Amino acid sequence: MASEDITKLAESLAKTKVGGGQLSFKGQSLKLNTAEDAEEVIKQIEEFDGLEALRLEGNTVGVEAAKVIAKALEKKSELKRCHWSDMFTGRLRSEIPPALISLGNALITAGAQLVELDLSDNAFGPDGVRGFEALLKSPTCYTLQELKLNNCGMGIGGGKILATALKECHRKSSAQGKPLALKIFVAGRNRLENDGATALAEAFGIIGTLEEVHMPQNGINHPGITALAQAFAINPLLKVINLNDNTFTEKGAVAMAETLKALRQIEVINFGDCLVRSKGAVAIADAVKEGLHKLKELNLSFCEIKRDAALTVAEAIEDKAELEKLDLNGNCLGEEGCEQLQEILEGFNMAAEEDDEEEEEDEDEEEEEEEEEEQQQLKERGQGEQESLTPKKIIDSQDSTPVPSPPVDVATFLAFPSPEKLLRLGPKCSVLIAQQTDTSDVEKVVTALLRISSVFKDEAPVKTAVHETTDALMRKAFTSATFNSDAFITSLLIHMGLLKSEEKIKAVPSLYGILMTLNHMVQQDYFPKSLAPVLSAFVTKPNRALDSCSFARHMLLQTLHQL
């Protein structure tokens, strides 16, 4: 072979990124608006023989570009995995359904048989589900094993549409003798609430092959939890149940505990921040004690579990040879309860592991541990993406005896912000915080704004309080003759981790609250419109923290685009 032919071959292989049948454009920040913009993508798709996986994450695809990419996919019958998360950044919500319809129709035309479909971190809302509804009902998805729709803002309506599509897919595929055998379902942070969760539970009960279900932060209460529990009982292969940051209460926890008794393959249970309370914890402990011999992780952190119930949970794991993690952090044990818990865990070598972990922490982190622990306890539900954290300690500084809530002042709220404290400041909270913040100091204004926005929730009372307090503070700041708006936006971007600084400044742990608060701020008359392009430029850039809050990011960019 001539050297120039070898060179051409090498270039061709480099372009198509051959490797396990996968073509990846992941994280390239491509802005594909027109057919012309997508030419290189189309060329690589067309030239890739045996295409099995296509990665489009971290780019932004418009309607016209989606149409021509779809055309290239119509001949790719071997495609099995579509990694299409975070591919509509900055798009209007109305653009997303037609783009998805084009891509879905192409897969149907190609006769592809998908194994994995990942559309996570695309803020398409209920209407977006319509965009891939036909695809889900088609023979292309009869073979689907993994469906990932994390952080898409589907809402109750989207959850119902999705559930209907899954049931239809199962019905049609069963008629052909090969029923849909979905294994992994992911739909965290979608505001599904009870009705959306109940609709999906009905679909899960029909499917019966699930191995992992991840539905954290969906505003599901005990009716929805009970429906899911009943559906999980009909899925005997379940290994992972992650319902973190929903609201079980005792009713939901008891229903879920009954289901756990019937499941033999469970490895991970994440009911952290789910308010299972003591009665629910005892019921779950009974289920663990009776079976669950493959259990590796049990998370019941921040669930308002009192000492005796927590000790019952600890005792229940004694013979679980596979157990790697027990998280009872943030519950009401008191000092004596912590000591008792330590003794139980030391009896079967659990506490020793945690001690080793603690020794590995930096001294600075140890000094800040009490403060961070309190902030975590007071963390509002639904803020940012919450991952399962390995506990450094299974302790809590609260005593198990209820004590009256201490009075709240502005300083207390700003030191350890929580939605409850903001509301307890009363109807004058906005005036009080604005009065007591030195708006001539940019850093103090940024700090106050970040503390206020950190407690943002979609629930009306908290949302209103955050907006009103933000308005009072920022109106005072921006209307002051001495306030430097450019210095403000620079400092804010640094604290958000979007702009580097020579000084070592710790970025806020989650951008969800500040992004949602900025979405409100930029629409107000006090906000300088000259700052909008700066904000838009930095929020558009690829960033891991922004990626985990893509719904809030999309909302803000859409608002900025319309200013």
XYZ file of C-alpha atoms in Angstrom:
563
model
C 0.000 0.000 0.000
C 1.368 3.418 -0.966
C 2.312 5.781 1.837
C -0.279 8.340 0.732
C -2.971 5.634 0.900
C -1.861 4.733 4.420
C -2.065 8.411 5.360
C -5.603 8.658 3.972
C -6.628 5.531 5.853
C -5.176 6.887 9.096
C -7.005 10.173 8.646
C -10.236 8.351 7.924
C -9.911 6.181 11.030
C -9.089 9.216 13.182
C -12.145 11.083 11.945
C -14.584 8.280 12.515
C -13.240 7.500 15.994
C -13.517 3.745 15.507
C -13.761 1.838 18.774
C -16.380 -0.747 19.653
C -18.709 0.609 16.990
C -18.944 3.965 18.768
C -18.867 7.420 17.201
C -18.483 10.192 19.734
C -18.958 13.951 19.547
C -19.241 14.127 23.330
C -18.412 17.446 24.966
C -17.293 19.186 21.781
C -19.662 22.145 22.380
C -20.807 22.041 18.758
C -23.503 24.577 17.855
C -25.453 22.822 15.138
C -28.176 25.154 13.903
C -28.304 24.648 10.137
C -27.711 21.746 7.756
C -24.387 23.355 6.877
C -23.316 23.397 10.541
C -23.904 19.642 10.715
C -21.980 18.686 7.568
C -18.969 17.196 9.367
C -21.174 15.258 11.790
C -23.221 13.853 8.903
C -20.100 12.894 6.973
C -18.660 10.963 9.902
C -21.970 9.177 10.535
C -22.300 8.188 6.878
C -18.718 6.934 6.673
C -18.909 4.927 9.898
C -19.566 1.293 9.035
C -21.166 -0.790 11.768
C -22.286 2.190 13.882
C -23.614 0.808 17.182
C -23.363 3.792 19.542
C -23.706 7.516 18.845
C -22.671 10.067 21.481
C -23.998 13.608 21.056
C -23.754 14.787 24.698
C -22.566 18.283 25.445
C -23.538 19.865 22.128
C -26.561 21.879 21.021
C -28.660 20.648 18.090
C -31.324 22.750 16.372
C -34.336 21.620 14.350
C -32.702 21.916 10.899
C -29.486 20.230 11.999
C -31.492 17.416 13.617
C -33.308 16.800 10.312
C -30.111 16.264 8.318
C -28.459 14.198 11.049
C -31.615 12.093 11.092
C -31.348 11.582 7.338
C -27.838 10.184 7.827
C -29.119 7.807 10.522
C -31.803 6.270 8.309
C -29.289 3.727 6.981
C -27.760 2.844 10.343
C -29.700 -0.308 11.188
C -27.027 -1.567 13.612
C -27.379 1.400 15.991
C -28.067 0.150 19.519
C -27.083 2.930 21.929
C -28.098 6.595 21.715
C -26.202 8.723 24.234
C -28.144 11.924 23.642
C -28.097 13.679 27.008
C -27.502 17.446 27.273
C -27.782 18.116 23.536
C -30.236 21.037 23.487
C -28.471 23.637 25.656
C -29.824 27.127 25.049
C -32.637 25.911 22.785
C -36.197 27.113 23.113
C -38.395 24.378 24.500
C -40.478 24.488 21.311
C -37.418 23.458 19.254
C -36.821 20.201 21.098
C -39.901 18.062 20.199
C -39.506 18.439 16.397
C -35.784 17.683 16.679
C -36.525 14.523 18.676
C -39.285 13.480 16.268
C -36.865 13.712 13.310
C -34.217 11.642 15.073
C -36.740 9.084 16.327
C -38.343 8.635 12.907
C -34.899 8.042 11.402
C -34.208 5.205 13.843
C -37.586 3.656 13.024
C -36.904 3.946 9.286
C -33.467 2.362 9.753
C -35.024 -0.596 11.558
C -32.588 -0.098 14.450
C -33.067 -2.143 17.597
C -32.096 0.026 20.546
C -30.662 -1.300 23.786
C -30.035 2.074 25.444
C -31.666 5.498 25.064
C -30.295 8.334 27.191
C -32.015 11.732 26.904
C -31.056 12.994 30.372
C -30.331 16.648 31.133
C -32.490 17.919 28.285
C -35.031 20.416 29.608
C -37.837 19.438 27.269
C -40.769 19.337 29.700
C -44.018 17.404 29.067
C -44.113 18.368 25.375
C -40.665 16.898 24.867
C -41.929 13.453 25.816
C -44.267 13.703 22.815
C -41.114 14.084 20.750
C -39.979 10.503 21.379
C -43.357 8.934 22.182
C -43.654 7.341 18.721
C -40.116 5.971 18.990
C -40.902 4.296 22.320
C -43.992 2.632 20.836
C -42.143 1.394 17.743
C -40.326 -1.923 17.086
C -37.053 0.012 17.470
C -37.643 0.056 21.239
C -39.004 -3.477 21.677
C -35.406 -4.424 22.574
C -34.800 -1.478 24.925
C -32.995 -2.367 28.166
C -31.929 1.044 29.511
C -34.047 4.214 29.470
C -32.460 7.282 31.054
C -34.454 10.497 31.395
C -32.828 12.188 34.365
C -33.446 15.912 34.941
C -35.758 16.599 32.002
C -38.585 18.535 33.676
C -41.199 16.033 32.444
C -43.703 16.880 35.151
C -46.868 14.894 35.865
C -48.075 15.197 32.246
C -44.808 13.929 30.818
C -44.760 11.045 33.288
C -48.222 9.962 32.177
C -47.329 10.149 28.464
C -44.164 8.149 29.138
C -46.047 5.504 31.109
C -48.629 5.070 28.327
C -45.871 4.730 25.723
C -44.061 2.075 27.765
C -47.262 0.070 28.242
C -47.992 0.274 24.517
C -44.439 -0.841 23.718
C -44.839 -3.828 26.031
C -48.230 -4.749 24.539
C -47.000 -4.615 20.949
C -43.716 -6.389 21.625
C -45.519 -9.118 23.580
C -47.817 -9.689 20.599
C -44.680 -10.485 18.585
C -43.486 -12.963 21.204
C -40.627 -10.787 22.524
C -41.957 -8.638 25.390
C -40.144 -5.430 26.306
C -37.580 -6.402 28.982
C -36.503 -3.027 30.391
C -33.751 -3.372 33.014
C -32.695 0.160 33.973
C -35.029 3.142 34.389
C -33.708 6.564 35.403
C -35.951 9.611 35.887
C -34.609 11.686 38.781
C -35.512 15.377 39.178
C -38.551 15.388 36.913
C -41.302 16.715 39.229
C -43.353 13.585 38.591
C -45.201 13.870 41.919
C -47.817 11.292 42.925
C -49.794 11.123 39.693
C -46.737 10.786 37.456
C -45.160 8.181 39.734
C -48.419 6.213 39.975
C -48.770 6.136 36.181
C -45.204 4.860 35.825
C -45.770 2.330 38.600
C -48.567 0.819 36.510
C -46.136 0.456 33.587
C -43.461 -1.063 35.851
C -45.956 -3.635 37.105
C -46.697 -4.711 33.546
C -43.038 -4.830 32.465
C -41.780 -6.886 35.434
C -38.095 -7.107 34.380
C -36.590 -4.038 36.076
C -33.214 -4.354 37.794
C -32.542 -0.687 38.647
C -34.961 2.182 39.306
C -33.621 5.673 40.002
C -36.304 8.307 40.735
C -34.798 10.748 43.278
C -36.148 14.274 43.865
C -39.568 13.973 42.268
C -41.887 15.344 44.938
C -43.497 11.932 45.449
C -45.515 11.448 48.660
C -46.862 8.274 50.260
C -49.623 7.530 47.678
C -47.062 7.528 44.864
C -44.508 5.650 46.977
C -47.092 2.991 47.828
C -47.960 2.566 44.134
C -44.268 2.171 43.294
C -43.827 -0.331 46.121
C -46.632 -2.492 44.754
C -45.067 -2.358 41.277
C -41.589 -3.195 42.579
C -42.992 -6.364 44.142
C -43.785 -7.586 40.613
C -40.165 -6.985 39.533
C -38.278 -9.803 41.307
C -34.929 -8.998 39.626
C -34.635 -5.534 41.240
C -31.122 -4.817 42.501
C -31.133 -1.028 42.971
C -33.913 1.226 44.294
C -32.993 4.910 44.528
C -35.847 7.141 45.692
C -33.686 9.686 47.527
C -35.294 12.995 48.507
C -38.951 12.101 48.133
C -41.401 12.040 51.062
C -42.334 8.534 52.233
C -43.652 9.281 55.732
C -44.536 6.186 57.748
C -47.266 5.012 55.347
C -44.988 4.925 52.334
C -42.076 3.441 54.283
C -44.180 0.587 55.663
C -45.531 -0.192 52.177
C -42.007 -0.208 50.755
C -40.773 -2.423 53.607
C -43.420 -5.029 52.763
C -42.200 -5.054 49.162
C -38.562 -5.440 50.253
C -39.503 -8.665 52.017
C -40.513 -10.141 48.663
C -37.354 -9.097 46.794
C -34.321 -11.385 46.883
C -31.803 -9.612 44.630
C -31.665 -6.153 46.249
C -28.146 -4.713 46.540
C -28.711 -0.958 46.978
C -31.482 0.826 48.882
C -31.320 4.629 48.848
C -34.152 6.167 50.851
C -32.040 9.071 52.147
C -33.856 12.348 52.879
C -37.201 10.561 52.513
C -38.755 11.204 55.938
C -39.327 7.510 56.694
C -39.354 8.377 60.422
C -38.914 5.862 63.213
C -41.857 3.576 62.478
C -40.866 3.351 58.826
C -37.236 2.687 59.737
C -38.224 -0.184 62.026
C -40.367 -1.712 59.270
C -37.453 -1.454 56.817
C -35.125 -2.955 59.448
C -37.472 -5.951 59.785
C -37.376 -6.478 56.019
C -33.581 -6.272 56.015
C -33.285 -8.700 58.914
C -35.596 -11.267 57.316
C -33.783 -11.392 53.965
C -31.858 -9.158 51.565
C -28.678 -11.225 51.879
C -27.111 -9.494 48.852
C -27.527 -6.008 50.348
C -24.469 -3.785 49.805
C -25.763 -0.287 50.621
C -28.526 1.033 52.855
C -29.107 4.789 53.011
C -31.606 6.119 55.545
C -29.900 9.459 56.169
C -31.829 12.615 57.151
C -35.074 10.721 57.702
C -36.085 11.946 61.207
C -35.267 8.555 62.718
C -34.909 8.543 66.515
C -32.346 6.622 68.561
C -34.108 3.317 69.242
C -35.237 2.923 65.631
C -31.756 3.739 64.326
C -30.254 1.116 66.641
C -32.818 -1.392 65.351
C -31.651 -0.683 61.791
C -28.011 -1.145 62.818
C -28.773 -4.459 64.522
C -30.659 -5.683 61.441
C -27.541 -5.598 59.254
C -25.469 -7.834 61.519
C -25.449 -10.893 59.239
C -25.287 -9.018 55.926
C -21.934 -10.286 54.676
C -22.037 -8.171 51.469
C -22.852 -4.851 53.179
C -20.378 -2.073 52.363
C -22.227 1.064 53.481
C -24.822 2.005 56.081
C -25.810 5.676 56.130
C -27.773 6.879 59.163
C -26.317 10.369 59.054
C -28.489 13.352 59.990
C -30.958 11.518 62.240
C -31.993 12.209 65.859
C -29.717 9.917 67.849
C -28.277 12.185 70.523
C -24.830 11.659 72.041
C -25.742 8.497 73.917
C -27.371 7.015 70.825
C -24.256 7.718 68.773
C -22.143 5.846 71.319
C -24.525 2.886 71.316
C -24.564 2.832 67.549
C -20.769 2.900 67.506
C -20.675 -0.103 69.836
C -23.073 -2.104 67.657
C -21.114 -1.351 64.491
C -17.788 -2.131 66.146
C -19.257 -5.506 67.016
C -19.256 -6.415 63.333
C -16.349 -4.241 62.108
C -18.402 -1.514 60.398
C -17.257 1.421 62.535
C -13.587 0.628 62.007
C -13.966 1.163 58.270
C -15.486 4.561 58.875
C -12.671 5.520 61.250
C -10.180 4.739 58.494
C -12.132 6.974 56.134
C -12.145 9.802 58.661
C -8.372 9.682 59.053
C -8.016 10.283 55.326
C -9.869 13.628 55.501
C -7.909 16.873 55.457
C -7.595 18.772 58.747
C -9.463 21.719 57.237
C -12.399 19.474 56.355
C -12.504 18.115 59.900
C -12.637 21.633 61.314
C -15.534 22.489 59.029
C -17.395 19.205 59.538
C -19.885 20.451 62.144
C -20.811 23.461 60.044
C -21.174 21.416 56.857
C -23.220 18.782 58.674
C -25.700 21.359 59.926
C -25.971 22.897 56.483
C -26.639 19.486 54.989
C -29.377 18.790 57.558
C -31.031 22.067 56.700
C -30.665 21.552 52.935
C -33.924 22.108 51.118
C -35.513 19.329 49.102
C -35.032 19.418 45.328
C -31.912 21.597 45.181
C -29.428 20.397 42.571
C -28.407 16.872 41.730
C -27.971 14.811 44.917
C -25.654 11.846 44.795
C -25.356 9.026 47.324
C -22.563 10.078 49.662
C -20.499 7.620 51.700
C -20.859 8.752 55.312
C -17.771 9.782 57.243
C -19.647 9.358 60.488
C -22.950 7.767 61.405
C -23.687 10.356 64.062
C -25.882 13.361 64.609
C -25.525 16.207 67.044
C -29.262 16.553 67.667
C -30.737 15.105 70.806
C -33.645 12.716 70.438
C -35.790 14.866 72.737
C -37.775 17.485 70.805
C -36.805 21.039 71.672
C -38.588 24.285 70.798
C -37.341 25.976 67.630
C -35.012 28.854 68.545
C -35.881 32.325 67.280
C -34.403 33.241 63.916
C -32.693 36.486 63.004
C -31.019 37.573 59.768
C -27.545 36.610 60.971
C -28.706 33.096 61.892
C -30.371 32.598 58.533
C -27.345 33.819 56.559
C -24.995 31.641 58.648
C -27.017 28.442 58.140
C -29.679 29.103 55.494
C -32.754 26.897 55.158
C -36.236 27.394 53.688
C -37.764 27.044 57.153
C -35.571 29.774 58.631
C -36.338 32.151 55.758
C -40.077 31.672 56.300
C -39.691 32.021 60.073
C -38.156 35.472 59.560
C -41.721 36.480 58.764
C -43.344 38.702 56.137
C -40.675 41.388 56.610
C -37.799 39.008 55.780
C -37.012 40.832 52.532
C -36.827 44.236 54.214
C -34.771 42.912 57.143
C -32.119 41.243 54.971
C -31.832 44.246 52.644
C -31.503 46.616 55.630
C -28.828 44.540 57.326
C -26.656 43.938 54.213
C -23.979 46.496 53.419
C -24.702 47.009 49.722
C -21.618 49.171 49.261
C -19.586 45.961 49.663
C -19.956 43.786 46.522
C -18.686 40.641 48.272
C -21.289 40.962 51.027
C -24.061 41.366 48.447
C -22.884 38.306 46.487
C -22.632 36.228 49.672
C -26.120 37.258 50.800
C -27.586 36.535 47.343
C -26.003 33.066 47.241
C -27.258 32.259 50.743
C -30.791 33.373 49.874
C -30.859 31.503 46.561
C -29.458 28.321 48.124
C -32.827 27.647 49.791
C -34.838 28.033 46.564
C -37.668 25.531 46.124
C -40.446 25.307 43.536
C -43.015 25.340 46.358
C -44.951 28.618 46.356
C -44.210 30.028 49.868
C -40.448 29.461 49.657
C -40.203 30.525 46.016
C -42.073 33.760 46.778
C -39.922 34.489 49.836
C -36.703 33.937 47.854
C -37.888 36.172 45.019
C -39.082 38.974 47.300
C -35.906 38.902 49.390
C -33.708 38.855 46.293
C -35.647 41.775 44.809
C -35.325 43.904 47.954
C -31.580 43.204 48.271
C -30.644 43.644 44.606
C -32.889 46.670 44.034
C -31.136 48.408 46.925
C -27.714 47.398 45.555
C -28.233 48.271 41.886
C -29.878 51.635 42.654
C -26.975 52.669 44.891
C -24.611 55.161 43.218
C -21.580 53.468 44.801
C -22.436 49.896 43.738
C -20.153 48.486 41.022
C -22.299 46.241 38.786
C -19.335 44.888 36.815
C -17.519 43.901 40.004
C -20.730 42.237 41.214
C -21.179 40.021 38.142
C -17.460 39.118 38.181
C -17.571 38.105 41.848
C -20.818 36.169 41.339
C -19.361 34.180 38.416
C -16.277 33.366 40.514
C -18.383 32.110 43.422
C -20.456 30.045 40.973
C -17.248 28.411 39.724
C -17.713 29.787 36.197
C -14.773 32.219 36.272
C -11.287 31.570 37.617
C -9.800 33.782 40.306
C -6.292 34.284 41.640
C -7.717 33.947 45.126
C -8.788 30.521 46.357
C -12.581 30.795 46.536
C -14.751 27.752 47.168
C -17.566 27.529 44.611
C -21.124 26.961 45.825
C -21.986 23.222 46.024
C -25.022 23.464 43.737
C -25.935 26.029 41.082
C -29.626 25.096 40.917
C -30.853 27.722 43.374
C -28.805 30.619 42.033
C -29.676 29.788 38.402
C -33.398 29.746 39.204
C -33.046 32.965 41.210
C -31.108 34.651 38.382
C -33.890 33.589 36.010
C -36.207 35.769 38.099
C -33.680 38.576 38.684
C -32.806 39.248 35.054
C -36.466 39.940 34.254
C -36.771 42.724 36.854
C -36.482 46.428 36.051
C -33.593 46.918 38.501
C -31.319 44.430 36.690
C -28.850 46.191 34.321
C -29.494 44.807 30.839
C -25.790 45.355 30.040
C -24.978 42.381 32.307
C -27.205 39.943 30.372
C -24.705 39.167 27.545
C -21.925 38.554 30.096
C -24.100 36.199 32.102
C -25.277 34.406 28.963
C -21.712 33.896 27.710
C -20.561 32.192 30.908
C -23.710 30.100 31.479
C -23.473 28.800 27.891
C -19.916 27.488 28.340
C -19.410 23.753 29.063
C -19.202 23.229 32.814
C -19.807 20.127 34.941
C -21.680 22.030 37.674
C -23.957 23.613 35.061
C -24.472 20.251 33.352
C -25.960 18.830 36.557
C -28.530 21.660 36.610
C -29.428 21.678 32.928
C -33.122 22.410 33.486
C -32.355 25.587 35.463
C -29.594 26.493 33.006
C -31.972 26.086 30.068
C -34.619 28.238 31.761
C -32.114 31.051 32.395
C -30.642 30.956 28.881
C -34.126 30.981 27.370
C -35.047 34.042 29.456
C -31.801 35.835 28.583
C -32.413 35.081 24.907
C -35.823 36.772 25.086
C -34.646 39.955 26.853
